């Protein structure tokens, strides 16, 4: 494990997140300006969805030290113990062109990679659609997960997006449940030192704002290019485990205009995959 001395640790990693320390560093225009911090919630995504229906605006953020019912993709749970990770949800107003909404999970993956790499120097990769991985010693360990949920704010159907991010920061290997220990990692495990979580959160919120602005002003092309350059899935043989039906195998070739994964099946047919679990076959 390498050491990265560029962000000094000013306090023990076990101390609680501090709203003052977050606001002292945050330079965003909208994202995180309204931020609520909780010791424990069921799910930051669920809590933020309630706030959105009650009128919270674009950029509102909910952060928690732990979650009792953290949600993962495909109906799974997200194990969310206290003691040093980040569980955060960000409210994004839907843009006028709703056909670009499918890019938001990919935008979030790029934001996490940029924030973490800038802060720690770690080289990261993304597994389609939005797992952030640390490639090391021929394996890929999961550092962060993303869950985007659309909510309807009014009877007229105005949509907002809740972007949920779980990022393992200061958890030690022993703190992960047995079944995740081989496949999950944290910044502490990768760099050999703890990280000030407020700094990590601030870097993340700033990257989300930058990419969200770019997406709204210029459309998804820039996000697509950034994502493709980080995506470890494209160019690999893959198996896609689908929620319904058997697995599909083929060669991942690129992204469709909506961010779907293009997979060439052994028959030569190119499939557009929009959900499911990807397994990299080498
Ligand atoms: C996944 O990889 O399955 C997605 C995990 C997303 C977890 C985060 S933690 C903060 C936010 N609140 C939730 O309930 N889930 C997301």
GROMACS .gro file of C-alpha atoms in nm, residues 97 99-104 106-107 110 114 210-230 234 255-259:
model
   38
   97UNK     CA    1  -3.418   1.722  -2.221
   99UNK     CA    2  -3.377   1.183  -2.274
  100UNK     CA    3  -3.037   1.258  -2.124
  101UNK     CA    4  -3.138   1.151  -1.770
  102UNK     CA    5  -2.982   0.810  -1.823
  103UNK     CA    6  -2.640   0.975  -1.812
  104UNK     CA    7  -2.668   1.080  -1.447
  106UNK     CA    8  -2.242   0.766  -1.534
  107UNK     CA    9  -2.182   1.134  -1.456
  110UNK     CA   10  -1.686   1.016  -1.333
  114UNK     CA   11  -1.204   1.262  -1.041
  210UNK     CA   12  -1.888   2.082  -1.241
  211UNK     CA   13  -2.012   1.782  -1.439
  212UNK     CA   14  -2.380   1.863  -1.379
  213UNK     CA   15  -2.323   2.214  -1.518
  214UNK     CA   16  -2.143   2.068  -1.819
  215UNK     CA   17  -2.424   1.818  -1.882
  216UNK     CA   18  -2.693   2.088  -1.865
  217UNK     CA   19  -2.502   2.338  -2.082
  218UNK     CA   20  -2.351   2.107  -2.343
  219UNK     CA   21  -2.540   1.778  -2.327
  220UNK     CA   22  -2.388   1.440  -2.245
  221UNK     CA   23  -2.105   1.421  -2.504
  222UNK     CA   24  -1.833   1.536  -2.262
  223UNK     CA   25  -1.955   1.299  -1.990
  224UNK     CA   26  -1.963   1.013  -2.242
  225UNK     CA   27  -1.603   1.073  -2.348
  226UNK     CA   28  -1.479   1.101  -1.988
  227UNK     CA   29  -1.672   0.791  -1.888
  228UNK     CA   30  -1.545   0.582  -2.178
  229UNK     CA   31  -1.186   0.665  -2.093
  230UNK     CA   32  -1.238   0.536  -1.736
  234UNK     CA   33  -1.549  -0.152  -2.267
  255UNK     CA   34  -2.191   0.300  -2.524
  256UNK     CA   35  -2.520   0.373  -2.698
  257UNK     CA   36  -2.638   0.738  -2.721
  258UNK     CA   37  -2.826   0.697  -2.390
  259UNK     CA   38  -2.535   0.534  -2.204
   0.00000   0.00000   0.00000
